PDB file of C-alpha atoms in Angstrom:
ATOM      1  CA  UNK A   1       6.241   1.333  14.977  1.00 38.00           C
ATOM      2  CA  UNK A   2       6.886  -1.809  17.397  1.00 37.00           C
ATOM      3  CA  UNK A   3       3.571  -4.289  16.580  1.00 41.00           C
ATOM      4  CA  UNK A   4       3.042  -3.417  12.889  1.00 42.00           C
ATOM      5  CA  UNK A   5       2.561   0.117  13.400  1.00 43.00           C
ATOM      6  CA  UNK A   6       4.333   2.490  11.363  1.00 42.00           C
ATOM      7  CA  UNK A   7       6.700   4.171   9.493  1.00 42.00           C
ATOM      8  CA  UNK A   8       9.684   5.046  10.421  1.00 43.00           C
ATOM      9  CA  UNK A   9       9.443   6.020  14.475  1.00 39.00           C
ATOM     10  CA  UNK A  10       6.218   7.078  15.900  1.00 39.00           C
ATOM     11  CA  UNK A  11       3.011   6.068  16.716  1.00 44.00           C
ATOM     12  CA  UNK A  12       0.064   4.182  15.237  1.00 48.00           C
ATOM     13  CA  UNK A  13      -3.860   5.642  15.236  1.00 50.00           C
ATOM     14  CA  UNK A  14      -5.959   3.145  16.943  1.00 49.00           C
ATOM     15  CA  UNK A  15      -8.153   0.693  14.278  1.00 50.00           C
ATOM     16  CA  UNK A  16      -9.951  -2.073  15.675  1.00 49.00           C
ATOM     17  CA  UNK A  17     -12.793  -4.181  14.489  1.00 45.00           C
ATOM     18  CA  UNK A  18     -16.599  -3.064  13.831  1.00 44.00           C
ATOM     19  CA  UNK A  19     -19.083  -3.269  11.647  1.00 45.00           C
ATOM     20  CA  UNK A  20     -16.758  -1.357   9.309  1.00 46.00           C
ATOM     21  CA  UNK A  21     -14.005  -3.911   8.199  1.00 50.00           C
ATOM     22  CA  UNK A  22     -11.935  -1.132   9.793  1.00 49.00           C
ATOM     23  CA  UNK A  23     -11.731   2.326  12.088  1.00 54.00           C
ATOM     24  CA  UNK A  24     -10.296   5.068   9.510  1.00 58.00           C
ATOM     25  CA  UNK A  25      -8.296   7.356  12.220  1.00 63.00           C
ATOM     26  CA  UNK A  26      -8.547  10.985  12.331  1.00 65.00           C
ATOM     27  CA  UNK A  27      -4.730  12.564  12.147  1.00 62.00           C
ATOM     28  CA  UNK A  28      -3.444  14.295  14.753  1.00 62.00           C
ATOM     29  CA  UNK A  29       0.341  15.811  16.604  1.00 61.00           C
ATOM     30  CA  UNK A  30       1.276  11.933  17.340  1.00 60.00           C
ATOM     31  CA  UNK A  31      -0.562  10.144  14.368  1.00 55.00           C
ATOM     32  CA  UNK A  32      -0.003  11.439  11.126  1.00 60.00           C
ATOM     33  CA  UNK A  33      -1.272   9.040   8.147  1.00 63.00           C
ATOM     34  CA  UNK A  34       0.393  10.877   5.668  1.00 70.00           C
ATOM     35  CA  UNK A  35       4.132  10.495   7.059  1.00 75.00           C
ATOM     36  CA  UNK A  36       4.028   6.202   7.956  1.00 89.00           C
ATOM     37  CA  UNK A  37       3.355   3.342   6.405  1.00 95.00           C
ATOM     38  CA  UNK A  38       1.438  -0.541   8.093  1.00 94.00           C
ATOM     39  CA  UNK A  39       4.118  -3.236   8.210  1.00 96.00           C
ATOM     40  CA  UNK A  40       6.913  -1.087   7.085  1.00 96.00           C
ATOM     41  CA  UNK A  41       9.229  -3.280   9.642  1.00 96.00           C
ATOM     42  CA  UNK A  42       8.351  -6.766   8.507  1.00 96.00           C
ATOM     43  CA  UNK A  43       7.976  -6.360   4.691  1.00 98.00           C
ATOM     44  CA  UNK A  44      12.015  -4.427   4.517  1.00 97.00           C
ATOM     45  CA  UNK A  45      13.684  -7.935   3.494  1.00 97.00           C
ATOM     46  CA  UNK A  46      11.257  -9.038   1.193  1.00 98.00           C
ATOM     47  CA  UNK A  47      10.200  -6.082  -1.043  1.00 98.00           C
ATOM     48  CA  UNK A  48      14.770  -5.817  -1.452  1.00 98.00           C
ATOM     49  CA  UNK A  49      13.999  -9.470  -2.463  1.00 97.00           C
ATOM     50  CA  UNK A  50      12.130  -9.381  -5.234  1.00 97.00           C
ATOM     51  CA  UNK A  51      13.014  -5.565  -5.613  1.00 97.00           C
ATOM     52  CA  UNK A  52       9.136  -4.097  -5.658  1.00 98.00           C
ATOM     53  CA  UNK A  53       7.276  -2.929  -2.410  1.00 98.00           C
ATOM     54  CA  UNK A  54       2.986  -4.143  -3.212  1.00 98.00           C
ATOM     55  CA  UNK A  55       1.908  -0.657  -1.208  1.00 98.00           C
ATOM     56  CA  UNK A  56      -2.217  -1.416  -0.159  1.00 97.00           C
ATOM     57  CA  UNK A  57      -4.867   0.399   1.123  1.00 93.00           C
ATOM     58  CA  UNK A  58      -5.277  -0.734   4.302  1.00 91.00           C
ATOM     59  CA  UNK A  59      -4.119  -2.565   6.621  1.00 92.00           C
ATOM     60  CA  UNK A  60      -6.393  -5.365   6.758  1.00 94.00           C
ATOM     61  CA  UNK A  61      -4.762  -6.212   3.307  1.00 96.00           C
ATOM     62  CA  UNK A  62      -1.482  -6.121   4.331  1.00 97.00           C
ATOM     63  CA  UNK A  63      -2.057  -8.976   6.989  1.00 97.00           C
ATOM     64  CA  UNK A  64      -4.036 -10.785   4.470  1.00 97.00           C
ATOM     65  CA  UNK A  65      -1.247 -10.621   2.308  1.00 98.00           C
ATOM     66  CA  UNK A  66       1.273 -10.985   4.798  1.00 98.00           C
ATOM     67  CA  UNK A  67      -0.630 -13.930   6.615  1.00 98.00           C
ATOM     68  CA  UNK A  68      -0.295 -15.322   2.174  1.00 97.00           C
ATOM     69  CA  UNK A  69       2.896 -15.017   2.456  1.00 97.00           C
ATOM     70  CA  UNK A  70       1.883 -12.293  -0.265  1.00 98.00           C
ATOM     71  CA  UNK A  71       5.443 -10.711   2.518  1.00 97.00           C
ATOM     72  CA  UNK A  72       6.842  -7.433   0.438  1.00 98.00           C
ATOM     73  CA  UNK A  73       3.823  -5.677   1.134  1.00 98.00           C
ATOM     74  CA  UNK A  74       3.256  -1.910   3.033  1.00 98.00           C
ATOM     75  CA  UNK A  75      -0.408   0.128   3.978  1.00 96.00           C
ATOM     76  CA  UNK A  76      -1.122   3.704   3.525  1.00 92.00           C
ATOM     77  CA  UNK A  77      -3.944   2.929   5.870  1.00 82.00           C
ATOM     78  CA  UNK A  78      -6.502   5.322   3.965  1.00 71.00           C
ATOM     79  CA  UNK A  79      -6.571   6.310  -0.070  1.00 65.00           C
ATOM     80  CA  UNK A  80      -5.037   9.348   1.168  1.00 84.00           C
ATOM     81  CA  UNK A  81      -1.670   8.125  -0.769  1.00 93.00           C
ATOM     82  CA  UNK A  82       1.022  11.137   0.432  1.00 93.00           C
ATOM     83  CA  UNK A  83       4.091  11.684  -2.216  1.00 95.00           C
ATOM     84  CA  UNK A  84       6.169  11.058   1.526  1.00 94.00           C
ATOM     85  CA  UNK A  85       4.471   7.534   1.582  1.00 96.00           C
ATOM     86  CA  UNK A  86       5.476   6.096  -1.782  1.00 96.00           C
ATOM     87  CA  UNK A  87       8.548   7.818  -1.990  1.00 96.00           C
ATOM     88  CA  UNK A  88       8.911   6.087   1.177  1.00 96.00           C
ATOM     89  CA  UNK A  89       8.167   2.601  -0.410  1.00 97.00           C
ATOM     90  CA  UNK A  90      10.351   3.021  -2.964  1.00 97.00           C
ATOM     91  CA  UNK A  91      13.049   3.344  -0.947  1.00 97.00           C
ATOM     92  CA  UNK A  92      12.212  -0.498  -0.286  1.00 97.00           C
ATOM     93  CA  UNK A  93      13.002  -1.677  -3.160  1.00 97.00           C
ATOM     94  CA  UNK A  94      16.805  -1.784  -5.143  1.00 97.00           C
ATOM     95  CA  UNK A  95      15.545  -1.141  -8.207  1.00 97.00           C
ATOM     96  CA  UNK A  96      12.606   1.806  -6.705  1.00 97.00           C
ATOM     97  CA  UNK A  97       9.724  -0.082  -8.072  1.00 98.00           C
ATOM     98  CA  UNK A  98       6.049   0.491  -5.981  1.00 98.00           C
ATOM     99  CA  UNK A  99       3.000  -1.567  -7.698  1.00 98.00           C
ATOM    100  CA  UNK A 100       0.058  -0.184  -6.545  1.00 97.00           C
ATOM    101  CA  UNK A 101      -2.723  -2.481  -4.981  1.00 97.00           C
ATOM    102  CA  UNK A 102      -5.534  -0.369  -4.890  1.00 95.00           C
ATOM    103  CA  UNK A 103      -9.846  -1.667  -3.830  1.00 94.00           C
ATOM    104  CA  UNK A 104     -11.726  -1.594  -6.899  1.00 93.00           C
ATOM    105  CA  UNK A 105     -13.938   0.581  -6.431  1.00 92.00           C
ATOM    106  CA  UNK A 106     -14.487   4.327  -7.478  1.00 92.00           C
ATOM    107  CA  UNK A 107     -11.475   5.317  -4.782  1.00 90.00           C
ATOM    108  CA  UNK A 108      -9.357   3.278  -5.637  1.00 91.00           C
ATOM    109  CA  UNK A 109      -9.819   5.068  -8.993  1.00 92.00           C
ATOM    110  CA  UNK A 110     -10.214   7.620  -7.416  1.00 93.00           C
ATOM    111  CA  UNK A 111      -6.569   7.846  -5.956  1.00 92.00           C
ATOM    112  CA  UNK A 112      -4.776   7.026  -8.549  1.00 93.00           C
ATOM    113  CA  UNK A 113      -5.898   9.732 -10.813  1.00 94.00           C
ATOM    114  CA  UNK A 114      -4.490  11.811  -8.200  1.00 95.00           C
ATOM    115  CA  UNK A 115      -1.362  11.330  -7.618  1.00 95.00           C
ATOM    116  CA  UNK A 116      -1.683  11.307 -11.510  1.00 94.00           C
ATOM    117  CA  UNK A 117      -3.431  15.097 -11.811  1.00 96.00           C
ATOM    118  CA  UNK A 118      -0.611  16.453  -8.878  1.00 95.00           C
ATOM    119  CA  UNK A 119       2.394  15.591 -10.666  1.00 96.00           C
ATOM    120  CA  UNK A 120       3.321  12.976  -7.562  1.00 96.00           C
ATOM    121  CA  UNK A 121       4.093   9.336 -10.212  1.00 95.00           C
ATOM    122  CA  UNK A 122       5.500  11.969 -12.775  1.00 96.00           C
ATOM    123  CA  UNK A 123       7.561  13.862  -9.558  1.00 96.00           C
ATOM    124  CA  UNK A 124       8.714  10.369  -8.090  1.00 96.00           C
ATOM    125  CA  UNK A 125       9.679   9.244 -11.938  1.00 96.00           C
ATOM    126  CA  UNK A 126      12.499  11.627 -12.547  1.00 97.00           C
ATOM    127  CA  UNK A 127      13.819  10.507  -8.728  1.00 96.00           C
ATOM    128  CA  UNK A 128      14.676   6.893 -10.138  1.00 97.00           C
ATOM    129  CA  UNK A 129      10.720   5.722  -8.947  1.00 97.00           C
ATOM    130  CA  UNK A 130       9.047   2.963 -11.125  1.00 96.00           C
ATOM    131  CA  UNK A 131       4.730   3.221  -9.632  1.00 96.00           C
ATOM    132  CA  UNK A 132       1.982   1.221 -12.014  1.00 96.00           C
ATOM    133  CA  UNK A 133      -1.121   0.322 -10.561  1.00 96.00           C
ATOM    134  CA  UNK A 134      -2.120  -3.878 -10.498  1.00 95.00           C
ATOM    135  CA  UNK A 135      -5.559  -4.699 -11.700  1.00 93.00           C
ATOM    136  CA  UNK A 136      -7.179  -7.285  -9.234  1.00 94.00           C
ATOM    137  CA  UNK A 137      -8.730  -9.879  -9.940  1.00 90.00           C
ATOM    138  CA  UNK A 138     -12.167 -10.311 -11.904  1.00 89.00           C
ATOM    139  CA  UNK A 139     -14.952 -10.213  -8.828  1.00 92.00           C
ATOM    140  CA  UNK A 140     -11.857  -8.454  -6.116  1.00 94.00           C
ATOM    141  CA  UNK A 141     -13.125  -5.175  -4.541  1.00 95.00           C
ATOM    142  CA  UNK A 142      -9.949  -5.662  -2.550  1.00 96.00           C
ATOM    143  CA  UNK A 143      -6.766  -7.352  -1.822  1.00 97.00           C
ATOM    144  CA  UNK A 144      -7.779  -8.820   1.092  1.00 97.00           C
ATOM    145  CA  UNK A 145     -10.640 -10.576  -0.516  1.00 96.00           C
ATOM    146  CA  UNK A 146      -8.187 -11.485  -3.700  1.00 96.00           C
ATOM    147  CA  UNK A 147      -5.321 -13.755  -2.065  1.00 97.00           C
ATOM    148  CA  UNK A 148      -7.829 -15.434   0.214  1.00 96.00           C
ATOM    149  CA  UNK A 149     -10.602 -15.917  -2.867  1.00 96.00           C
ATOM    150  CA  UNK A 150      -7.460 -17.540  -5.578  1.00 95.00           C
ATOM    151  CA  UNK A 151      -4.623 -17.913  -3.949  1.00 96.00           C
ATOM    152  CA  UNK A 152      -1.556 -16.134  -3.187  1.00 96.00           C
ATOM    153  CA  UNK A 153      -0.359 -17.516  -6.899  1.00 95.00           C
ATOM    154  CA  UNK A 154      -3.506 -15.379  -8.266  1.00 94.00           C
ATOM    155  CA  UNK A 155      -2.410 -12.480  -6.591  1.00 96.00           C
ATOM    156  CA  UNK A 156       0.868 -12.110  -6.995  1.00 95.00           C
ATOM    157  CA  UNK A 157       0.004 -12.919 -10.930  1.00 94.00           C
ATOM    158  CA  UNK A 158      -2.269  -9.863 -11.327  1.00 92.00           C
ATOM    159  CA  UNK A 159       0.902  -7.831  -9.547  1.00 94.00           C
ATOM    160  CA  UNK A 160       2.531  -9.320 -11.786  1.00 90.00           C
ATOM    161  CA  UNK A 161       0.913  -7.361 -14.917  1.00 88.00           C
ATOM    162  CA  UNK A 162       0.714  -4.408 -13.510  1.00 80.00           C
TER     163      UNK A 162
END
């Protein structure tokens, strides 16, 4: 969608800022989070150049990373990462490399466990995609905080260790 919405076609959900970091919109007939990647249009060429795409949970993480110059970033809009989103992300990288940079909380860890338990990562691997999990710098709760606290170089170093 236009204006940083979702993936290929379709509109994005609302996400106005309130006391929480962002609102988590429900899926509808028009807004299907499991089929969208936030920032996909603007991340496409950077992901090709870097030969990897970074997948984060929330659009605020993607916005902060893009603002810091890490442009090969898309967001899945929550921790319910779908196989379709991972496949869409993998197609952005010539070598089909996806770096998961999720929040350093139980929800982020559970998201990775679910992908492994459901066989999602194995199926992607069988189709030629490589999915790696990056650890955030110590003490950071999410990619937004990591890039703000330590800067682009330190965040990118955390990705290279994945």
